[in-house]
Each structure stands twice: as C-alpha cells, then as structure tokens.
C-alpha cells in the first residue's frame, strides 16, 4: 500500500492550513483547539487544523450580518451577482485538480471518483449564475385596488453545514444558490474535511467577493450547534444525518428560523421481472456502493423478483466481488477505504448484526485482511434479507447492500416504501413507461429509471425522514428567498419601480 500522495505543506497556502476566512480577511483563530486530519489509507495524521471556539463562530456570524445589513451584496442586481458566481466558478476551475486531490486525501475517495464528481462545484456555480439571469425575482400582478409587486428577497444570513463525505459538491449546491439569492453565508466546515471550504474561500478572495459575504470556519458539532442557535442566523441549510437534522430543526423552530434539511437515505433499487440482467447490473452496480457506500443516495436495498432471486444474487455478487479494492490514489482502484475509524467500526458492527439476524452473506463480510493499514471493508452483499432486519432499515453508510425478494410489482413498491427514509430510488425494466409508472408510486424525492442521474437544474431532496426542502433547480434558489408582497395604488407605474 502506498502512502498518501498529497503534501499539504507544498500544495496548500498557509492561510488555508492555519486560518479562518472572516469578513474578507484571513484571521488567526481565537481558539487554540486543533483537529488532526488522518489519512484513511495510512491511518496517519497528515495535517493539524484549527477548530473554532464560540468567539470564532460569533465573529463569523457578525461579519455575515454586517455584510447583509449594510453591505452591497443583497442590493446588487441579479446580473451583478451572476457575474461574481461565474468568476468564482473560474477560480474554482483553476483549482480543480487540487480540490479533487483533497477528496482523496481527506476521505479516501478513489481518484477516478473524485475526478468525476469534483466538477459538480463549477456546474452548480454556472447553473445558478445562468438561472439568476432569468429567475422571477420580481413579478407584477394586477389587484382589485391597483397592483402588487411580488419580490423574492434574500432570506438573510445563512449557515451552511455539510458532512465530511462530499464536502465540496454539497457545499456548492448550497453556496451557489445562497449567493445567487443575495444571502450572506457562514460555512461551518466539518473537522474531518475542512480544507475544501477554505480553498473555496481562497477563490472568493481572489474574485473580490465583498467582505463578509462568505465566511468560513472549521468547527465541531458543539460549535455547530452554537452557530445554529445564534439569533443573527436567519436560515440554516444542513446536510448530514437524520439524528442531527432533528436537533437542528428543533433549535430553528424556537425562533422559526428557516431551515433546509438534506438527510440520510436507505434507497431501493427495484429490478422488475422483465429487466435484462447484464445492462441492469452494469448501470446499477456503480450506485449500490459508490465511494464505499458513503453517499446518501446509494441504492442499498435491491428488490428482486422471487423467481429470479438466485440468478440475480449470483450475477450481482460476481460483479461486486470482482471490484478492485485498494489504494484510492491508484487509478485502477474502484473501491477505496472508509473515511475514518468511526465509519470502519460502524460498518463492521452492522455486518455482525446482519449475520446475527439471519441474513445470508453472498459476498464480502469483513475487513480486508490483505491491507496492514487503512479502513478497508470488503464490498458486502446480504441476500435473504427481510424488511424487519436492522440492515434493511438503518442507514449503514458503507459498502453493504441488501437483497430482498418480492412476489409482484405491488409488493416491490410496498417494500420500497416501507422505510423511514425517502431520498432516492431506481427502477430497472425494458419498458420505460412502466418504469415511470412504478417510479411515481415511490415515496421518495428522486427516482431514476434504468440508471441514476442528478442534474443541477432538477431539485434534489427527501421525503419523510430524508429531509425537508430541496436543493438544485429553481426550487433550490427559492429556498434562500422570502416572498414579499408590496401593494401599490393603480397610479404606480411598473416601469418606474426598482
Ligand atoms: P452528522 O449529522 O454527524 O454531521 C454533519 C455535519 O453537522 C457536520 O459538519 C457536523 O460537524 C455538524 N453537526 C453535528 N451536530 C451538529 C449540531 N447539533 N448542530 C450543528 N451542526 C452539527 O453527519 P455525518 O456523519 O457527518 O454525515 C453522514 C450523514 O450525512 C449520513 O446520514 C448521510 O446520509 C447524510 N448525507 C445526506 C446527504 C443528502 O443530500 N441528503 C448528502 C450527504 C450525506
């Protein structure tokens, strides 16, 4: 096993390694606390970074508040902000390779995966730059007494909180919409993967984003809670576990702060009886455990017709058992390590639970013994899984997939919907209209027929305990806006109104 091929001293600026970005400046933290970044491949620390204390959190909120209340940002035209977003996208594009490498260094995403999905960041910035040029920030409506101007105003100071697994793409969804809306932002980067957000701050500084519009601190859960509780924060946009989402929602409810929650998933892939196995497995397999299953939309419950169960389990196990598990820096590696020790222990615990509850191991089922170091777990498939089993109900967030047999299509739909979650889902069939008909009966925010796609212009988010609200598309922009209606007498001329 090679060691990490990333040298933070050489590849990152001193600002990114040791400071926070607040009010347009790189500032030394008040706090003396630090977090150690540990390579999932070598289990060795490769960098120590500062962690915010409450004063740092409050400083960031104050800067965002000032920028919103007295700065130019919320008052700019959509076209002016669009121009900033494009320039920010350009600055991010010029650091694409670095940002991709950070994903591999911090969480062990294989290089092919990181290279493929890091450009999500520029795609989101470009999308919202374009959308804001045509979005109806102002509308004019006739009323009985005259007219009403309906304004979509920025919601205010927003706190953006994302998990460690895919920090940059998740942040890009939030940040690009928040900025396009005219909000100011405090990003609380997670202690496991703080560097991406700080590199984004470097980009913002380079394009002269007005001071205080973007503020970035690295903080743990406790300081995250302090940020959410700050009354100067108007909106929280959170991605993470359902458990944390509920805590955040309760805090926001106290003052009715706006909140968007993108939470966990336990998504079902329904293979209909008419599906051809080879193309189905070719398009399904990458999404059952992408990035070692540490993605919210992973298709982790595979539902198969009972009369094809054995055939599908054998073919799918051969595909998954043949994946190349190894060093994420190696171009040929398909599955890398889990991101950290906590994940590693958690996933192995779930595998034990699966066994003890009577599920059959079709492939995998333990840590990879051939590696002396690193958080490697074999890609694992359980068959004979019933819907009451823990591994069919709880989000494992690892390379562990369950196969459950169904009797007919209605049973498949009922099984898919028998979940507290409702984030994603897939249907595989040779009859795409029938696939659509099944898809619309699934209680989940996103469903793809014969594959899995996510597009910047389409809303993403969850039903049930997978979340509240949407990101992406015009819906994601609306989430950072408040509707304001201004009634005017009939003599007011629309052309004279700002
Ligand atoms: P987590 O909920 O533990 O932490 C997420 C973030 O919230 C981190 O930055 C953490 O520091 C912060 N945090 C924790 N407690 C907080 C509190 N009380 N107040 C404010 N901030 C707090 O989640 P995790 O383990 O880092 O991430 C994995 C989870 O994220 C999984 O459940 C996964 O499904 C989910 N996820 C969802 C999506 C989506 O779009 N729906 C995308 C990716 C990941």
CSV table of C-alpha atoms and ligand atoms in Angstrom, one decimal, residues 161-165 170 188-191 219-221 224-225 228 238-242 244 247-248 262-265 295-296 342 395 397 423 460 466, ligand 1:
chain,number,residue,atom,x,y,z
A,161,UNK,CA,-23.4,22.9,7.3
A,162,UNK,CA,-22.3,19.9,5.4
A,163,UNK,CA,-20.9,16.4,6.3
A,164,UNK,CA,-17.5,15.1,5.7
A,165,UNK,CA,-18.3,12.7,2.8
A,170,UNK,CA,-22.7,19.5,-1.2
A,188,UNK,CA,-19.1,25.6,9.1
A,189,UNK,CA,-16.7,23.1,7.7
A,190,UNK,CA,-16.6,19.7,9.4
A,191,UNK,CA,-13.4,18.9,11.4
A,219,UNK,CA,-15.9,23.6,13.8
A,220,UNK,CA,-17.1,20.5,15.6
A,221,UNK,CA,-20.7,19.5,16.4
A,224,UNK,CA,-22.1,23.9,15.0
A,225,UNK,CA,-24.9,23.9,17.5
A,228,UNK,CA,-27.4,27.3,14.6
A,238,UNK,CA,-27.9,21.5,6.7
A,239,UNK,CA,-26.8,18.2,5.1
A,240,UNK,CA,-26.0,15.3,7.4
A,241,UNK,CA,-27.5,12.6,9.4
A,242,UNK,CA,-31.2,12.4,10.3
A,244,UNK,CA,-28.5,15.8,13.7
A,247,UNK,CA,-31.7,18.5,16.6
A,248,UNK,CA,-31.1,21.4,14.2
A,262,UNK,CA,-30.8,17.0,3.4
A,263,UNK,CA,-30.6,13.9,5.5
A,264,UNK,CA,-30.0,10.2,5.3
A,265,UNK,CA,-31.3,7.6,3.0
A,295,UNK,CA,-23.2,8.6,-0.3
A,296,UNK,CA,-26.7,9.5,0.8
A,342,UNK,CA,-15.6,5.5,13.3
A,395,UNK,CA,-28.5,3.7,7.0
A,397,UNK,CA,-23.2,4.4,5.1
A,423,UNK,CA,-34.3,10.1,-0.6
A,460,UNK,CA,-32.9,17.0,-5.0
A,466,UNK,CA,-34.7,12.1,4.5
B,1,LIG,P1,-23.6,14.4,11.0
B,1,LIG,O1,-25.0,14.7,11.1
B,1,LIG,O2,-22.9,13.8,12.2
B,1,LIG,O3,-22.8,15.8,10.7
B,1,LIG,C1,-23.0,16.6,9.6
B,1,LIG,C2,-22.5,18.0,10.0
B,1,LIG,O4,-23.2,18.6,11.0
B,1,LIG,C3,-21.0,18.0,10.4
B,1,LIG,O5,-20.4,19.2,9.8
B,1,LIG,C4,-21.1,18.1,11.9
B,1,LIG,O6,-19.9,18.8,12.5
B,1,LIG,C5,-22.3,19.0,12.1
B,1,LIG,N1,-23.1,18.9,13.3
B,1,LIG,C6,-23.2,17.8,14.1
B,1,LIG,N2,-24.0,18.0,15.1
B,1,LIG,C7,-24.5,19.3,15.0
B,1,LIG,C8,-25.3,20.2,15.7
B,1,LIG,N3,-26.0,19.7,16.8
B,1,LIG,N4,-25.6,21.4,15.2
B,1,LIG,C9,-24.9,21.8,14.1
B,1,LIG,N5,-24.1,21.1,13.4
B,1,LIG,C10,-23.8,19.8,13.8
B,1,LIG,O7,-23.4,13.6,9.7
B,1,LIG,P2,-22.1,12.9,9.1
B,1,LIG,O8,-21.9,11.6,9.8
B,1,LIG,O9,-21.0,13.9,9.1
B,1,LIG,O10,-22.6,12.6,7.6
B,1,LIG,C11,-23.2,11.4,7.2
B,1,LIG,C12,-24.7,11.6,7.1
B,1,LIG,O11,-25.0,12.7,6.1
B,1,LIG,C13,-25.4,10.4,6.5
B,1,LIG,O12,-26.6,10.2,7.3
B,1,LIG,C14,-25.8,10.8,5.1
B,1,LIG,O13,-26.9,10.1,4.5
B,1,LIG,C15,-26.0,12.2,5.2
B,1,LIG,N6,-25.9,12.9,3.9
B,1,LIG,C16,-27.0,13.4,3.3
B,1,LIG,C17,-27.0,13.9,2.0
B,1,LIG,C18,-28.2,14.5,1.3
B,1,LIG,O14,-28.1,15.3,0.4
B,1,LIG,N7,-29.4,14.1,1.7
B,1,LIG,C19,-25.8,14.1,1.4
B,1,LIG,C20,-24.6,13.5,2.0
B,1,LIG,C21,-24.7,13.0,3.3
